[in-house]
Short mmCIF file of C-alpha atoms in Angstrom, two decimals:
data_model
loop_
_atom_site.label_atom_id
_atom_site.label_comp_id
_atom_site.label_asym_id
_atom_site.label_seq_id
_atom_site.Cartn_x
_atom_site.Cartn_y
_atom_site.Cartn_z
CA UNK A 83 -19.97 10.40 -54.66
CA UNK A 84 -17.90 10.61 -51.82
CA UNK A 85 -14.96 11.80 -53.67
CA UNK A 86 -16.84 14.40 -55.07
CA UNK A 87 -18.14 15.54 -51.45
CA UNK A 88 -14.41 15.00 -50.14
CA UNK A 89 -13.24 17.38 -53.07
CA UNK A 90 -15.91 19.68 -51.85
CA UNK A 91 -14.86 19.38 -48.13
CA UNK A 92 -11.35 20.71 -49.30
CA UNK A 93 -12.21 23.44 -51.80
CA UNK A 94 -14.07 24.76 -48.76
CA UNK A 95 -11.25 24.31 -46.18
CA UNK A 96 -9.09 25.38 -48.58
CA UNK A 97 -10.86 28.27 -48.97
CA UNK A 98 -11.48 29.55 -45.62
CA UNK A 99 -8.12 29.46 -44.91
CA UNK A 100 -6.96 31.46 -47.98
CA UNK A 101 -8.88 34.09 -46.31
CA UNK A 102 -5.93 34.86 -44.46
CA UNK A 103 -2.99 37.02 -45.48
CA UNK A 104 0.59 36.40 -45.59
CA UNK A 105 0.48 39.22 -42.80
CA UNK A 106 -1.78 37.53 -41.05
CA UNK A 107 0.23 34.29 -41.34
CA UNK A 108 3.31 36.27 -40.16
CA UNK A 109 1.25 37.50 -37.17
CA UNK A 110 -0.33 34.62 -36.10
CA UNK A 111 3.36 32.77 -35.98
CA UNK A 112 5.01 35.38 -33.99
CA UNK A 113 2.43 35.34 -31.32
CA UNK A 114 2.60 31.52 -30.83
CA UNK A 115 5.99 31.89 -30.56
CA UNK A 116 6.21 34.54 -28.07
CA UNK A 117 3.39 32.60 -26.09
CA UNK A 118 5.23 29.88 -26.14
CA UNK A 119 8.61 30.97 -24.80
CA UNK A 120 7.67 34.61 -22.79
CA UNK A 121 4.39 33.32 -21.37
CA UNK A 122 0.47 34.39 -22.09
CA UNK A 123 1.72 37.83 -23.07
CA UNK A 124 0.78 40.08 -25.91
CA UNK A 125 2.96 41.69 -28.19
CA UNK A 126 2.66 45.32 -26.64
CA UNK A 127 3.26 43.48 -23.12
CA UNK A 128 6.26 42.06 -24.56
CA UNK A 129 7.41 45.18 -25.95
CA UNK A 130 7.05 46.82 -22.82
CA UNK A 131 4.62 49.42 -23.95
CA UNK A 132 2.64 52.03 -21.27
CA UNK A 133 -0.99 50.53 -23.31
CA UNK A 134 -2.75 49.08 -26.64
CA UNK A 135 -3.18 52.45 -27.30
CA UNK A 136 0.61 53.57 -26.92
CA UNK A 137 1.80 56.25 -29.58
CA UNK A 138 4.76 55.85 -31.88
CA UNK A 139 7.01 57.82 -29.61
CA UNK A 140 6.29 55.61 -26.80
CA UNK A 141 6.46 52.18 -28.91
CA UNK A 142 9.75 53.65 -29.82
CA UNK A 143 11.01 54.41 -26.49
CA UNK A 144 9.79 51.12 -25.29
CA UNK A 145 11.52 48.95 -27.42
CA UNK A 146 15.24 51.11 -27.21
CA UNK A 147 14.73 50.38 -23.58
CA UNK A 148 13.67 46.60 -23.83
CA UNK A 149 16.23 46.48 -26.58
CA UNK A 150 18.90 47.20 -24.29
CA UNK A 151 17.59 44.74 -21.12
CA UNK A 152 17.77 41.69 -23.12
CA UNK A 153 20.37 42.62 -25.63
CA UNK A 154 22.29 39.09 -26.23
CA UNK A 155 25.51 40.99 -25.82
CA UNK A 156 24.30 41.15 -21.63
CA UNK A 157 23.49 37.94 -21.81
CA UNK A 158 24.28 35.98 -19.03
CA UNK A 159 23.78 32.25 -17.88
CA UNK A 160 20.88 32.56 -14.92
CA UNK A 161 23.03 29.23 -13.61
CA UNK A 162 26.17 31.95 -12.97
CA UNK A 163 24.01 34.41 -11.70
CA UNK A 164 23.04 32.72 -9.25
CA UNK A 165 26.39 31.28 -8.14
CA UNK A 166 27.54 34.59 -7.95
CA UNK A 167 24.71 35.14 -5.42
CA UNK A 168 22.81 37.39 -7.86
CA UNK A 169 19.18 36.64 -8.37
CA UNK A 170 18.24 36.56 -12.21
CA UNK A 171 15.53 39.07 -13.03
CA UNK A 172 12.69 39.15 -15.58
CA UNK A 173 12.32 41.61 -18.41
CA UNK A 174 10.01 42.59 -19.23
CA UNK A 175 8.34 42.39 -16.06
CA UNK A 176 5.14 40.31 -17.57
CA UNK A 177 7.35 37.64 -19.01
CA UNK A 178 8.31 34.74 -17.44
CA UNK A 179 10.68 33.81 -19.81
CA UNK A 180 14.80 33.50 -18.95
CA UNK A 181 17.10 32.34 -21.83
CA UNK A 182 19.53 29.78 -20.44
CA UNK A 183 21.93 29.62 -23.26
CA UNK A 184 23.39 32.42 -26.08
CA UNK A 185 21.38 31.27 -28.95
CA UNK A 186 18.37 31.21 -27.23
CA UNK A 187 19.40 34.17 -26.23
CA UNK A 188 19.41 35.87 -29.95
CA UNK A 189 16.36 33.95 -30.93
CA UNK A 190 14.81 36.19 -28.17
CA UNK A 191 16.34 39.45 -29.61
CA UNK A 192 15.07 38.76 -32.76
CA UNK A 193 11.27 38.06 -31.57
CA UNK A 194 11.64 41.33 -30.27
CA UNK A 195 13.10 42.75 -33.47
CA UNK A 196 10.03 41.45 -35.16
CA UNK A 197 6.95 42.44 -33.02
CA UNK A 198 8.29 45.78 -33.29
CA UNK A 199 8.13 46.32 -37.06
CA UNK A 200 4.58 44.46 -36.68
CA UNK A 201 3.35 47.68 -33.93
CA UNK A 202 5.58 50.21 -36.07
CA UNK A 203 3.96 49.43 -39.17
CA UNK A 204 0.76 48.91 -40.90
CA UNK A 205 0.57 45.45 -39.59
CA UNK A 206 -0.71 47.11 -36.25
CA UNK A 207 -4.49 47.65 -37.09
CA UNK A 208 -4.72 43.78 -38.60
CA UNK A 209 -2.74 42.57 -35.07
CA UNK A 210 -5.43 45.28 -32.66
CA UNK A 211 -8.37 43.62 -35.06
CA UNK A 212 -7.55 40.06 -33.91
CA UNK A 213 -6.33 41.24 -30.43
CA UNK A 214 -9.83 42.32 -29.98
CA UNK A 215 -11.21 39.61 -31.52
CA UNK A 216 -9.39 36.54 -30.70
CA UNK A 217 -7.15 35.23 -32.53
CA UNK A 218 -7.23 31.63 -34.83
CA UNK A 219 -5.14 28.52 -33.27
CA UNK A 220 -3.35 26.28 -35.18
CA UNK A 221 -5.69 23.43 -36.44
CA UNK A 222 -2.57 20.90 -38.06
CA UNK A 223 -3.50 22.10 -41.85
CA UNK A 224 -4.43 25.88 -41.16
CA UNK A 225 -5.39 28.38 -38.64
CA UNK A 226 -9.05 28.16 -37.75
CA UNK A 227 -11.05 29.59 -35.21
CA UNK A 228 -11.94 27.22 -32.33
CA UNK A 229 -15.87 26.64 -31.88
CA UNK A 230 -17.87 26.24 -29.12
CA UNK A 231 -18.48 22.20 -28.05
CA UNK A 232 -21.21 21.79 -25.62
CA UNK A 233 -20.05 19.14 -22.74
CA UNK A 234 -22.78 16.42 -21.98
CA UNK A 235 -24.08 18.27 -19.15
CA UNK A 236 -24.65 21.65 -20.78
CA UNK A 237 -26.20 19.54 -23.28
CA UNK A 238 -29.08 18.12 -20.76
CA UNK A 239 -29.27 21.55 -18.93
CA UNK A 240 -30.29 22.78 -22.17
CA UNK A 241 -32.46 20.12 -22.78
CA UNK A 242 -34.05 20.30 -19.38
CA UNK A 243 -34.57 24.04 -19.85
CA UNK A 244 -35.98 23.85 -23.17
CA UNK A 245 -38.48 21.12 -22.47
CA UNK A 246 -39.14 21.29 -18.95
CA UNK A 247 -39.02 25.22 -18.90
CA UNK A 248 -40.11 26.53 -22.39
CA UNK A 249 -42.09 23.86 -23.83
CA UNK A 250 -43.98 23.18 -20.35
CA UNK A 251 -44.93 27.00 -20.26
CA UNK A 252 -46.29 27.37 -23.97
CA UNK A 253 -48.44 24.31 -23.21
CA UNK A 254 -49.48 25.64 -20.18
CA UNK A 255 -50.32 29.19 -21.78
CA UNK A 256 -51.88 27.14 -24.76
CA UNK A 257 -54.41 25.14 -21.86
CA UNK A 258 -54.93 28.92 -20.62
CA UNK A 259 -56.41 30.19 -23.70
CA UNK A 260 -58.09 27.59 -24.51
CA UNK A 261 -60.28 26.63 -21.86
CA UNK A 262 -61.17 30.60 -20.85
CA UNK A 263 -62.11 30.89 -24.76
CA UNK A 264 -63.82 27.62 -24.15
CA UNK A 265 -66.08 29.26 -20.89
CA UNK A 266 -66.08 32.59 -23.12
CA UNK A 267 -68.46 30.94 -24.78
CA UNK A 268 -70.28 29.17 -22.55
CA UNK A 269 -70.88 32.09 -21.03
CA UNK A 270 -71.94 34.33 -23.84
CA UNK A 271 -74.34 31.60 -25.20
CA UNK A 272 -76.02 30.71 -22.03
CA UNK A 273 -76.26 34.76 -20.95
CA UNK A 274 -77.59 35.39 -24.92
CA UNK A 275 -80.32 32.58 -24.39
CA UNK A 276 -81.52 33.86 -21.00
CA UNK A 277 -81.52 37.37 -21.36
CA UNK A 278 -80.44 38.32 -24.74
CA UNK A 279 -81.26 37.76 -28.73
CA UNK A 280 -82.93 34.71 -29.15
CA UNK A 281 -81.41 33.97 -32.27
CA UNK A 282 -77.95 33.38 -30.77
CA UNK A 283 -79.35 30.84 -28.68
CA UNK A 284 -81.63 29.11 -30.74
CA UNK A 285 -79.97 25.89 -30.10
CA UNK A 286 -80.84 26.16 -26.22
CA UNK A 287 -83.89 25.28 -24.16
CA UNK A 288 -85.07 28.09 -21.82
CA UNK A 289 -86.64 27.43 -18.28
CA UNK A 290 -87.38 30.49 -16.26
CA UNK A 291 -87.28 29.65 -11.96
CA UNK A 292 -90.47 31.48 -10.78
CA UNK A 293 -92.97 33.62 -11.64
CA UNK A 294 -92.50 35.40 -15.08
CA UNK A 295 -93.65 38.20 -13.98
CA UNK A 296 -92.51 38.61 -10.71
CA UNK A 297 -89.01 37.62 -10.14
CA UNK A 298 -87.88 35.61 -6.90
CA UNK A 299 -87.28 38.44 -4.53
CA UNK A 300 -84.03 36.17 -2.95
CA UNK A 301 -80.28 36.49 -3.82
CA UNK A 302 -76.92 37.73 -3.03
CA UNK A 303 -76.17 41.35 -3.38
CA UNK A 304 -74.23 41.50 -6.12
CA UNK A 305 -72.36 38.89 -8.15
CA UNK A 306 -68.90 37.46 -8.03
CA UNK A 307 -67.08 40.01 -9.37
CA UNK A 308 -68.60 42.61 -6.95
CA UNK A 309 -67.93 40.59 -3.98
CA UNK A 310 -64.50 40.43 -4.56
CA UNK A 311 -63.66 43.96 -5.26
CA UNK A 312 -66.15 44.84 -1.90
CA UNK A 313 -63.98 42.24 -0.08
CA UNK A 314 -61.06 44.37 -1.71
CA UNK A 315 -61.56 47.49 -0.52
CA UNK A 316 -61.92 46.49 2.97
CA UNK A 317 -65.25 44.57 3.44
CA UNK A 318 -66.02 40.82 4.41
CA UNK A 319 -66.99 40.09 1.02
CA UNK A 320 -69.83 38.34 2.91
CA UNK A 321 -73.78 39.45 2.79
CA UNK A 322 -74.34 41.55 5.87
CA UNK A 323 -77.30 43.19 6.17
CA UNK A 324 -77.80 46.38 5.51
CA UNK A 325 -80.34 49.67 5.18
CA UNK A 326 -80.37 49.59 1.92
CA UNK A 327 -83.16 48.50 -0.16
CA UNK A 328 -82.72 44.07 -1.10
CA UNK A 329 -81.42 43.76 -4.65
CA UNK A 330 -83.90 41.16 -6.45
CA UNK A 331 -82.63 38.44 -8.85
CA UNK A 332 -84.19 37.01 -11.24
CA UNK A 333 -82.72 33.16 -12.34
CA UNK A 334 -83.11 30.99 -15.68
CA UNK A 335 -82.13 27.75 -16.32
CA UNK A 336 -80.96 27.17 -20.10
CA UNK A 337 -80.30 23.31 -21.09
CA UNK A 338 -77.46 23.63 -24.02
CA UNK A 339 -77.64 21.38 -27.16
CA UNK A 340 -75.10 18.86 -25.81
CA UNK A 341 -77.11 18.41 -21.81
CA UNK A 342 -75.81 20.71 -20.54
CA UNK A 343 -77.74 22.82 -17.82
CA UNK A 344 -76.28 26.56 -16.98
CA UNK A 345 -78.42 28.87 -14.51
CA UNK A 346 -77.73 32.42 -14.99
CA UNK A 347 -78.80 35.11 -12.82
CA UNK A 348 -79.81 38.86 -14.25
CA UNK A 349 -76.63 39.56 -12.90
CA UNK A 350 -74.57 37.89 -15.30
CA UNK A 351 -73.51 35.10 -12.89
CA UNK A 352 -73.45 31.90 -15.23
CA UNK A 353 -73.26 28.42 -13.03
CA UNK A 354 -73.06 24.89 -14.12
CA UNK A 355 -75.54 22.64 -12.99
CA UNK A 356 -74.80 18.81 -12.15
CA UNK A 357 -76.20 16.30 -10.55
CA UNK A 358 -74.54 13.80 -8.50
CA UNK A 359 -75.53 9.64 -7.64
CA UNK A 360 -77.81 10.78 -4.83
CA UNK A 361 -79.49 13.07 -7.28
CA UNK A 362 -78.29 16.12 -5.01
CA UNK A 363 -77.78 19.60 -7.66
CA UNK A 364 -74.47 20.77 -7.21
CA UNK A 365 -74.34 24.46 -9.04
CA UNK A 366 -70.56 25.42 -9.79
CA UNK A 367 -70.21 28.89 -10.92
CA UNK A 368 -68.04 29.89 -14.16
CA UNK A 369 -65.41 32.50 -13.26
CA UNK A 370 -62.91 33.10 -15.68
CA UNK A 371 -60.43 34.23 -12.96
CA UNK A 372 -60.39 30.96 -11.00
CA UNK A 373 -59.09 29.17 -14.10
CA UNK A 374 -55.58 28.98 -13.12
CA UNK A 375 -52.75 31.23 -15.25
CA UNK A 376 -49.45 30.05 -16.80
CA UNK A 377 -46.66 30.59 -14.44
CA UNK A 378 -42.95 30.48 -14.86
CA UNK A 379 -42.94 29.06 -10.85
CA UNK A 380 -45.49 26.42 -11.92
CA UNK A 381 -43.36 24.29 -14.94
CA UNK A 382 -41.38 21.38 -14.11
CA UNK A 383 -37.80 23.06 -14.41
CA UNK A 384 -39.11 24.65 -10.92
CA UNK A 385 -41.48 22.02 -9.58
CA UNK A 386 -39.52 19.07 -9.70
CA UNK A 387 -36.45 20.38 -8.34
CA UNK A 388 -38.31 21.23 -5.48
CA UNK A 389 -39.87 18.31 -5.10
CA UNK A 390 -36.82 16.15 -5.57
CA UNK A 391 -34.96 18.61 -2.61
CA UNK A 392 -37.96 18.15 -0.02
CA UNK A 393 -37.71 14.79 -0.82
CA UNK A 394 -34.40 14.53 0.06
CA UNK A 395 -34.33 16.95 3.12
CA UNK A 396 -37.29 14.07 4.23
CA UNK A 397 -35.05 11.39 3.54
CA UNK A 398 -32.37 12.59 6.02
CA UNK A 399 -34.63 14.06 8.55
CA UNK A 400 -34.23 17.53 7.90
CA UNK A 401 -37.50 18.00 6.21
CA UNK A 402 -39.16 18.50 9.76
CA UNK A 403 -42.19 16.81 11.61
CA UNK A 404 -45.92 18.42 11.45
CA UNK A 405 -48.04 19.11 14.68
CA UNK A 406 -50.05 16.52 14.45
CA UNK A 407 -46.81 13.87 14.39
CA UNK A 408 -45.29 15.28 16.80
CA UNK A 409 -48.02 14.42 19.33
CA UNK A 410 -48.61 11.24 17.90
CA UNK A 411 -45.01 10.73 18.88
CA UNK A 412 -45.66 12.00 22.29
CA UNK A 413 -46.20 9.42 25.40
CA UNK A 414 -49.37 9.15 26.63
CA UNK A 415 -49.76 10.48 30.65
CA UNK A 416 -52.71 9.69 32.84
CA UNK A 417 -52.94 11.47 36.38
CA UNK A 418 -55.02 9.69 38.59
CA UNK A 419 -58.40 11.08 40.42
CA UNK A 420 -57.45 13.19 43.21
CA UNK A 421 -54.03 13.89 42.55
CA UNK A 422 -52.91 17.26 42.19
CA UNK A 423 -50.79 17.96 39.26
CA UNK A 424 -47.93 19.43 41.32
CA UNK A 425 -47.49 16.37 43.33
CA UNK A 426 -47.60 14.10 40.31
CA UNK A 427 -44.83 16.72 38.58
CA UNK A 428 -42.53 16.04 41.36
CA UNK A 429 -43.11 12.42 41.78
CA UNK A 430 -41.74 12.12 38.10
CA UNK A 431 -38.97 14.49 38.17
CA UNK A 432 -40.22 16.88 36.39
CA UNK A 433 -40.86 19.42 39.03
CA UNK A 434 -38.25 20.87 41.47
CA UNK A 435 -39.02 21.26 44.80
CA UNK A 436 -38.91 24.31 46.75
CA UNK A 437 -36.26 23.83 49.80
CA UNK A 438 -35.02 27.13 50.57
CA UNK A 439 -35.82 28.66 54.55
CA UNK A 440 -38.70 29.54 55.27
CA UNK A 441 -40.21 27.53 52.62
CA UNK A 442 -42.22 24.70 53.64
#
């Protein structure tokens, strides 16, 4: 079995490397050579050509010129050059390349020799493809392209992003939807059994708070909803009294199949009624607004860096003091009975006093 899966392993290699042309073989080995000696130079660089996009004329021109710089026949030793005084020059100007002896000298010539027929020919659209592309690197049994290996700290930034950012918001959106459908329906079965069809709310128990026919002539002036787009536009949000004739409200308590007890208003205003250990009613009104929203700001890929930066900031007493430390910090001063505040200033230092003329 795991000869057949290392036969498989080098079919597929195998393979993948085949993809490439002799061409391409011939390309890729010139440009690790010229990398190698001329620097992190490409060919038309080497070639000493105005752009990527030169023309044939100018390719031409280029390399009769560069031909001529680094011809071996001008070849000499940078090491005599600079006895004689003479400071040895690089050409092209991108390389950083200098021969030091005759063959290498040739060798160079020859490179040159080569990546012109490559840009001269109809090797240049495969060498622009992979020039744009990137090219393969040498991999010891072909030339592969090099992929992308995540160090260990990309690999927990990720993490941290994906869990603590992503996964903490869909759970939070999740919660969101779920608990306003939950009060949806609260809301629509407790306003259905009140007010409504009777047959959506057969499973509730219906208690009416006063007279039924006379409704409790006592309320707010409009429910929640109204308050806050009153408040909105300007007002208190607050009851004030007005000129205008008192809006009436009628209340019903409805007792849900699981104990539950709702009172809704003929407003619409639903409120959960509960009773605490000294048998005090607390009513707690259902607004879907109040229940709080997913937020970006609100996951723990925001919150705890925060947190663990205010703890630190505490930790080395930049975080800050509040009000009410900073007077507990403060000494305590008592002035006796009788004693003016300006003499007890100046019998602690904390006071100048006035000695100038005609100042007594």
């Amino acid at each position: 079995m795991k000869f057949a899966n290392t036969l498989l392993l080098l079919g597929a290699a195998a393979s993948f490397v085949a993809a490439w042309s002799k061409e391409d073989h011939e390309i890729f080995r010139i440009k690790d050579e010229v990398e190698a000696t001329e620097g992190n130079i490409n060919f038309y660089e080497f070639l000493n050509a105005p752009s990527i996009y030169a023309t044939q004329d100018e390719l031409n021109k280029a390399y009769r010129k560069t031909s001529r710089q680094i011809h071996p026949d001008k070849f000499t030793p940078p090491s005599k050059l600079r006895a004689a005084g003479k400071t040895p020059t690089h050409y092209p100007p991108k390389s950083t390349y200098l021969p030091q002896t005759r063959k290498q000298a040739d060798e160079r010539f020859a490179r040159l020799g080569l990546v012109a027929n490559i840009l001269r020919g109809p090797e240049r659209e495969r060498y622009d493809h992979f020039l744009r592309n990137g090219f393969p690197r040498w991999r010891g049994t072909g030339y592969y392209y090099s992929r992308f290996r995540p160090g260990l700290i990309s690999v927990l930034l990720g993490l941290w992003v994906v869990t603590a950012g992503g996964a903490h918001y869909l759970v939070m959106r999740m919660n969101y939807t779920q608990q306003r459908k939950f009060m949806e329906g609260y809301i629509k079965d407790a306003r259905t059994a009140a007010w409504g069809n009777s047959n959506l709310g057969a499973g509730l128990n219906l208690d009416v708070l006063g007279d039924s026919g006379t409704p409790p002539p006592s309320g707010p002036a409009g429910n929640r909803k109204q308050r806050r787009a009153a408040k909105a536009n300007g007002g208190s949000g607050t009851a004030t009294p007005t000129a205008e004739k008192p809006q009436h409200v009628a209340k019903r308590k409805v007792t849900s199949e699981n104990g539950k007890v709702f009172m809704v208003t003929s407003l619409g205003d639903v409120s959960l009624l509960e009773e605490d250990e000294d048998g005090v009613v607390q009513e707690y009104l259902l607004d879907l607004e109040e229940i709080p929203k997913a937020q970006w700001s609100n996951t723990a890929m925001v919150t705890v860096p925060k947190r663990l930066v205010g703890w630190v900031l505490g930790k080395v007493g930049m975080g800050g003091k509040d009000a009410k430390d900073a007077l507990k910090d403060a000494p305590d001063v008592t002035i006796a009975e009788g004693e003016n505040v300006d003499e007890f200033l100046e019998k602690k230092g904390l006071k100048k006093r006035n000695k100038g003329p005609g100042k007594r």
